Amino acid sequence: MAGQRPQPPGGNGIGVEILEHAVTIRPTGEIDIDTAPALHFALSEALAHASVVKPVAVDCSGLTFCDSSALNVLLAARRAAQGTGTVIRLPAPRRRLQRLLEMTGTRSLFPVDPEPPAGRQVPE
């Protein structure tokens, strides 16, 4: 692999995978008010390694639930990313997350990819 090894996950199990073409995080399960700080931590770590040519990909394929707390974290990370010209992509969002984005009018703020990003899964 041409990039760096994934960083070990924090207490939440969300690791940061740094590749040549992107920085990927793979949250799984539920992201709610209790677990949103873990998503914030992972996104902060990812943004530290991202750039204009190396976007952050939040692989949403393993998320089973995502509430407004998670959406607020994503929006705050997007705002921080804009300052450096970095893009936060949402690959493979499940229907519930897509619905949350649509209902809140934030769908257009995040590029959505139909498939999860290539690369190795980060252990939980």
PDB file of N, CA and C in Angstrom, residues 62-99:
ATOM      1  N   GLY A  62     -21.163   1.277   6.963  1.00  0.00           N
ATOM      2  CA  GLY A  62     -21.339   0.526   8.202  1.00  0.00           C
ATOM      3  C   GLY A  62     -22.207   1.218   9.242  1.00  0.00           C
ATOM      4  N   LEU A  63     -22.732   2.393   8.912  1.00  0.00           N
ATOM      5  CA  LEU A  63     -23.588   3.108   9.856  1.00  0.00           C
ATOM      6  C   LEU A  63     -24.999   2.547   9.828  1.00  0.00           C
ATOM      7  N   THR A  64     -25.533   2.253  11.001  1.00  0.00           N
ATOM      8  CA  THR A  64     -26.908   1.776  11.093  1.00  0.00           C
ATOM      9  C   THR A  64     -27.850   2.860  11.594  1.00  0.00           C
ATOM     10  N   PHE A  65     -27.284   3.896  12.227  1.00  0.00           N
ATOM     11  CA  PHE A  65     -28.095   4.999  12.741  1.00  0.00           C
ATOM     12  C   PHE A  65     -27.232   6.249  12.801  1.00  0.00           C
ATOM     13  N   CYS A  66     -27.838   7.370  12.475  1.00  0.00           N
ATOM     14  CA  CYS A  66     -27.119   8.645  12.472  1.00  0.00           C
ATOM     15  C   CYS A  66     -28.140   9.728  12.809  1.00  0.00           C
ATOM     16  N   ASP A  67     -27.932  10.438  13.920  1.00  0.00           N
ATOM     17  CA  ASP A  67     -28.896  11.464  14.297  1.00  0.00           C
ATOM     18  C   ASP A  67     -28.335  12.871  14.079  1.00  0.00           C
ATOM     19  N   SER A  68     -29.037  13.864  14.588  1.00  0.00           N
ATOM     20  CA  SER A  68     -28.623  15.251  14.368  1.00  0.00           C
ATOM     21  C   SER A  68     -27.280  15.569  15.012  1.00  0.00           C
ATOM     22  N   SER A  69     -26.908  14.837  16.054  1.00  0.00           N
ATOM     23  CA  SER A  69     -25.584  15.049  16.667  1.00  0.00           C
ATOM     24  C   SER A  69     -24.491  14.732  15.660  1.00  0.00           C
ATOM     25  N   ALA A  70     -24.653  13.626  14.963  1.00  0.00           N
ATOM     26  CA  ALA A  70     -23.680  13.239  13.937  1.00  0.00           C
ATOM     27  C   ALA A  70     -23.688  14.240  12.789  1.00  0.00           C
ATOM     28  N   LEU A  71     -24.867  14.676  12.396  1.00  0.00           N
ATOM     29  CA  LEU A  71     -24.962  15.656  11.321  1.00  0.00           C
ATOM     30  C   LEU A  71     -24.240  16.947  11.711  1.00  0.00           C
ATOM     31  N   ASN A  72     -24.399  17.377  12.942  1.00  0.00           N
ATOM     32  CA  ASN A  72     -23.703  18.584  13.400  1.00  0.00           C
ATOM     33  C   ASN A  72     -22.191  18.413  13.333  1.00  0.00           C
ATOM     34  N   VAL A  73     -21.696  17.232  13.683  1.00  0.00           N
ATOM     35  CA  VAL A  73     -20.256  16.966  13.597  1.00  0.00           C
ATOM     36  C   VAL A  73     -19.809  17.027  12.133  1.00  0.00           C
ATOM     37  N   LEU A  74     -20.573  16.414  11.248  1.00  0.00           N
ATOM     38  CA  LEU A  74     -20.227  16.439   9.819  1.00  0.00           C
ATOM     39  C   LEU A  74     -20.218  17.875   9.285  1.00  0.00           C
ATOM     40  N   LEU A  75     -21.208  18.660   9.680  1.00  0.00           N
ATOM     41  CA  LEU A  75     -21.280  20.045   9.207  1.00  0.00           C
ATOM     42  C   LEU A  75     -20.126  20.883   9.752  1.00  0.00           C
ATOM     43  N   ALA A  76     -19.760  20.675  11.009  1.00  0.00           N
ATOM     44  CA  ALA A  76     -18.633  21.411  11.586  1.00  0.00           C
ATOM     45  C   ALA A  76     -17.331  21.024  10.886  1.00  0.00           C
ATOM     46  N   ALA A  77     -17.176  19.735  10.595  1.00  0.00           N
ATOM     47  CA  ALA A  77     -15.970  19.277   9.889  1.00  0.00           C
ATOM     48  C   ALA A  77     -15.940  19.850   8.479  1.00  0.00           C
ATOM     49  N   ARG A  78     -17.084  19.909   7.831  1.00  0.00           N
ATOM     50  CA  ARG A  78     -17.145  20.489   6.483  1.00  0.00           C
ATOM     51  C   ARG A  78     -16.720  21.949   6.517  1.00  0.00           C
ATOM     52  N   ARG A  79     -17.195  22.674   7.515  1.00  0.00           N
ATOM     53  CA  ARG A  79     -16.831  24.080   7.654  1.00  0.00           C
ATOM     54  C   ARG A  79     -15.316  24.230   7.852  1.00  0.00           C
ATOM     55  N   ALA A  80     -14.735  23.378   8.694  1.00  0.00           N
ATOM     56  CA  ALA A  80     -13.284  23.409   8.909  1.00  0.00           C
ATOM     57  C   ALA A  80     -12.537  23.046   7.631  1.00  0.00           C
ATOM     58  N   ALA A  81     -13.045  22.071   6.902  1.00  0.00           N
ATOM     59  CA  ALA A  81     -12.404  21.624   5.664  1.00  0.00           C
ATOM     60  C   ALA A  81     -12.420  22.715   4.600  1.00  0.00           C
ATOM     61  N   GLN A  82     -13.477  23.482   4.551  1.00  0.00           N
ATOM     62  CA  GLN A  82     -13.579  24.549   3.555  1.00  0.00           C
ATOM     63  C   GLN A  82     -12.434  25.544   3.682  1.00  0.00           C
ATOM     64  N   GLY A  83     -11.947  25.756   4.885  1.00  0.00           N
ATOM     65  CA  GLY A  83     -10.863  26.699   5.101  1.00  0.00           C
ATOM     66  C   GLY A  83      -9.575  26.300   4.405  1.00  0.00           C
ATOM     67  N   THR A  84      -9.420  25.010   4.136  1.00  0.00           N
ATOM     68  CA  THR A  84      -8.210  24.525   3.465  1.00  0.00           C
ATOM     69  C   THR A  84      -8.508  24.020   2.058  1.00  0.00           C
ATOM     70  N   GLY A  85      -9.741  24.151   1.615  1.00  0.00           N
ATOM     71  CA  GLY A  85     -10.112  23.675   0.290  1.00  0.00           C
ATOM     72  C   GLY A  85     -10.307  22.173   0.215  1.00  0.00           C
ATOM     73  N   THR A  86     -10.427  21.535   1.362  1.00  0.00           N
ATOM     74  CA  THR A  86     -10.610  20.082   1.421  1.00  0.00           C
ATOM     75  C   THR A  86     -12.087  19.740   1.282  1.00  0.00           C
ATOM     76  N   VAL A  87     -12.359  18.597   0.680  1.00  0.00           N
ATOM     77  CA  VAL A  87     -13.726  18.123   0.510  1.00  0.00           C
ATOM     78  C   VAL A  87     -13.952  16.928   1.432  1.00  0.00           C
ATOM     79  N   ILE A  88     -15.140  16.869   2.028  1.00  0.00           N
ATOM     80  CA  ILE A  88     -15.548  15.688   2.790  1.00  0.00           C
ATOM     81  C   ILE A  88     -16.598  14.970   1.977  1.00  0.00           C
ATOM     82  N   ARG A  89     -16.279  13.729   1.601  1.00  0.00           N
ATOM     83  CA  ARG A  89     -17.170  12.903   0.792  1.00  0.00           C
ATOM     84  C   ARG A  89     -17.871  11.891   1.682  1.00  0.00           C
ATOM     85  N   LEU A  90     -19.074  11.492   1.295  1.00  0.00           N
ATOM     86  CA  LEU A  90     -19.829  10.480   2.034  1.00  0.00           C
ATOM     87  C   LEU A  90     -20.089   9.268   1.139  1.00  0.00           C
ATOM     88  N   PRO A  91     -19.150   8.347   1.072  1.00  0.00           N
ATOM     89  CA  PRO A  91     -19.370   7.150   0.261  1.00  0.00           C
ATOM     90  C   PRO A  91     -20.378   6.192   0.905  1.00  0.00           C
ATOM     91  N   ALA A  92     -21.197   5.616   0.082  1.00  0.00           N
ATOM     92  CA  ALA A  92     -22.112   4.524   0.436  1.00  0.00           C
ATOM     93  C   ALA A  92     -23.013   4.817   1.635  1.00  0.00           C
ATOM     94  N   PRO A  93     -23.669   5.982   1.666  1.00  0.00           N
ATOM     95  CA  PRO A  93     -24.572   6.216   2.792  1.00  0.00           C
ATOM     96  C   PRO A  93     -25.804   5.328   2.695  1.00  0.00           C
ATOM     97  N   ARG A  94     -26.228   4.812   3.816  1.00  0.00           N
ATOM     98  CA  ARG A  94     -27.474   4.026   3.837  1.00  0.00           C
ATOM     99  C   ARG A  94     -28.655   4.982   3.704  1.00  0.00           C
ATOM    100  N   ARG A  95     -29.781   4.419   3.436  1.00  0.00           N
ATOM    101  CA  ARG A  95     -30.991   5.210   3.167  1.00  0.00           C
ATOM    102  C   ARG A  95     -31.332   6.166   4.314  1.00  0.00           C
ATOM    103  N   ARG A  96     -31.159   5.735   5.550  1.00  0.00           N
ATOM    104  CA  ARG A  96     -31.507   6.602   6.689  1.00  0.00           C
ATOM    105  C   ARG A  96     -30.653   7.879   6.712  1.00  0.00           C
ATOM    106  N   LEU A  97     -29.372   7.735   6.433  1.00  0.00           N
ATOM    107  CA  LEU A  97     -28.505   8.916   6.406  1.00  0.00           C
ATOM    108  C   LEU A  97     -28.871   9.809   5.221  1.00  0.00           C
ATOM    109  N   GLN A  98     -29.148   9.204   4.077  1.00  0.00           N
ATOM    110  CA  GLN A  98     -29.564   9.998   2.925  1.00  0.00           C
ATOM    111  C   GLN A  98     -30.828  10.783   3.246  1.00  0.00           C
ATOM    112  N   ARG A  99     -31.746  10.144   3.921  1.00  0.00           N
ATOM    113  CA  ARG A  99     -32.999  10.808   4.291  1.00  0.00           C
ATOM    114  C   ARG A  99     -32.740  11.970   5.253  1.00  0.00           C
TER     115      ARG A  99
END
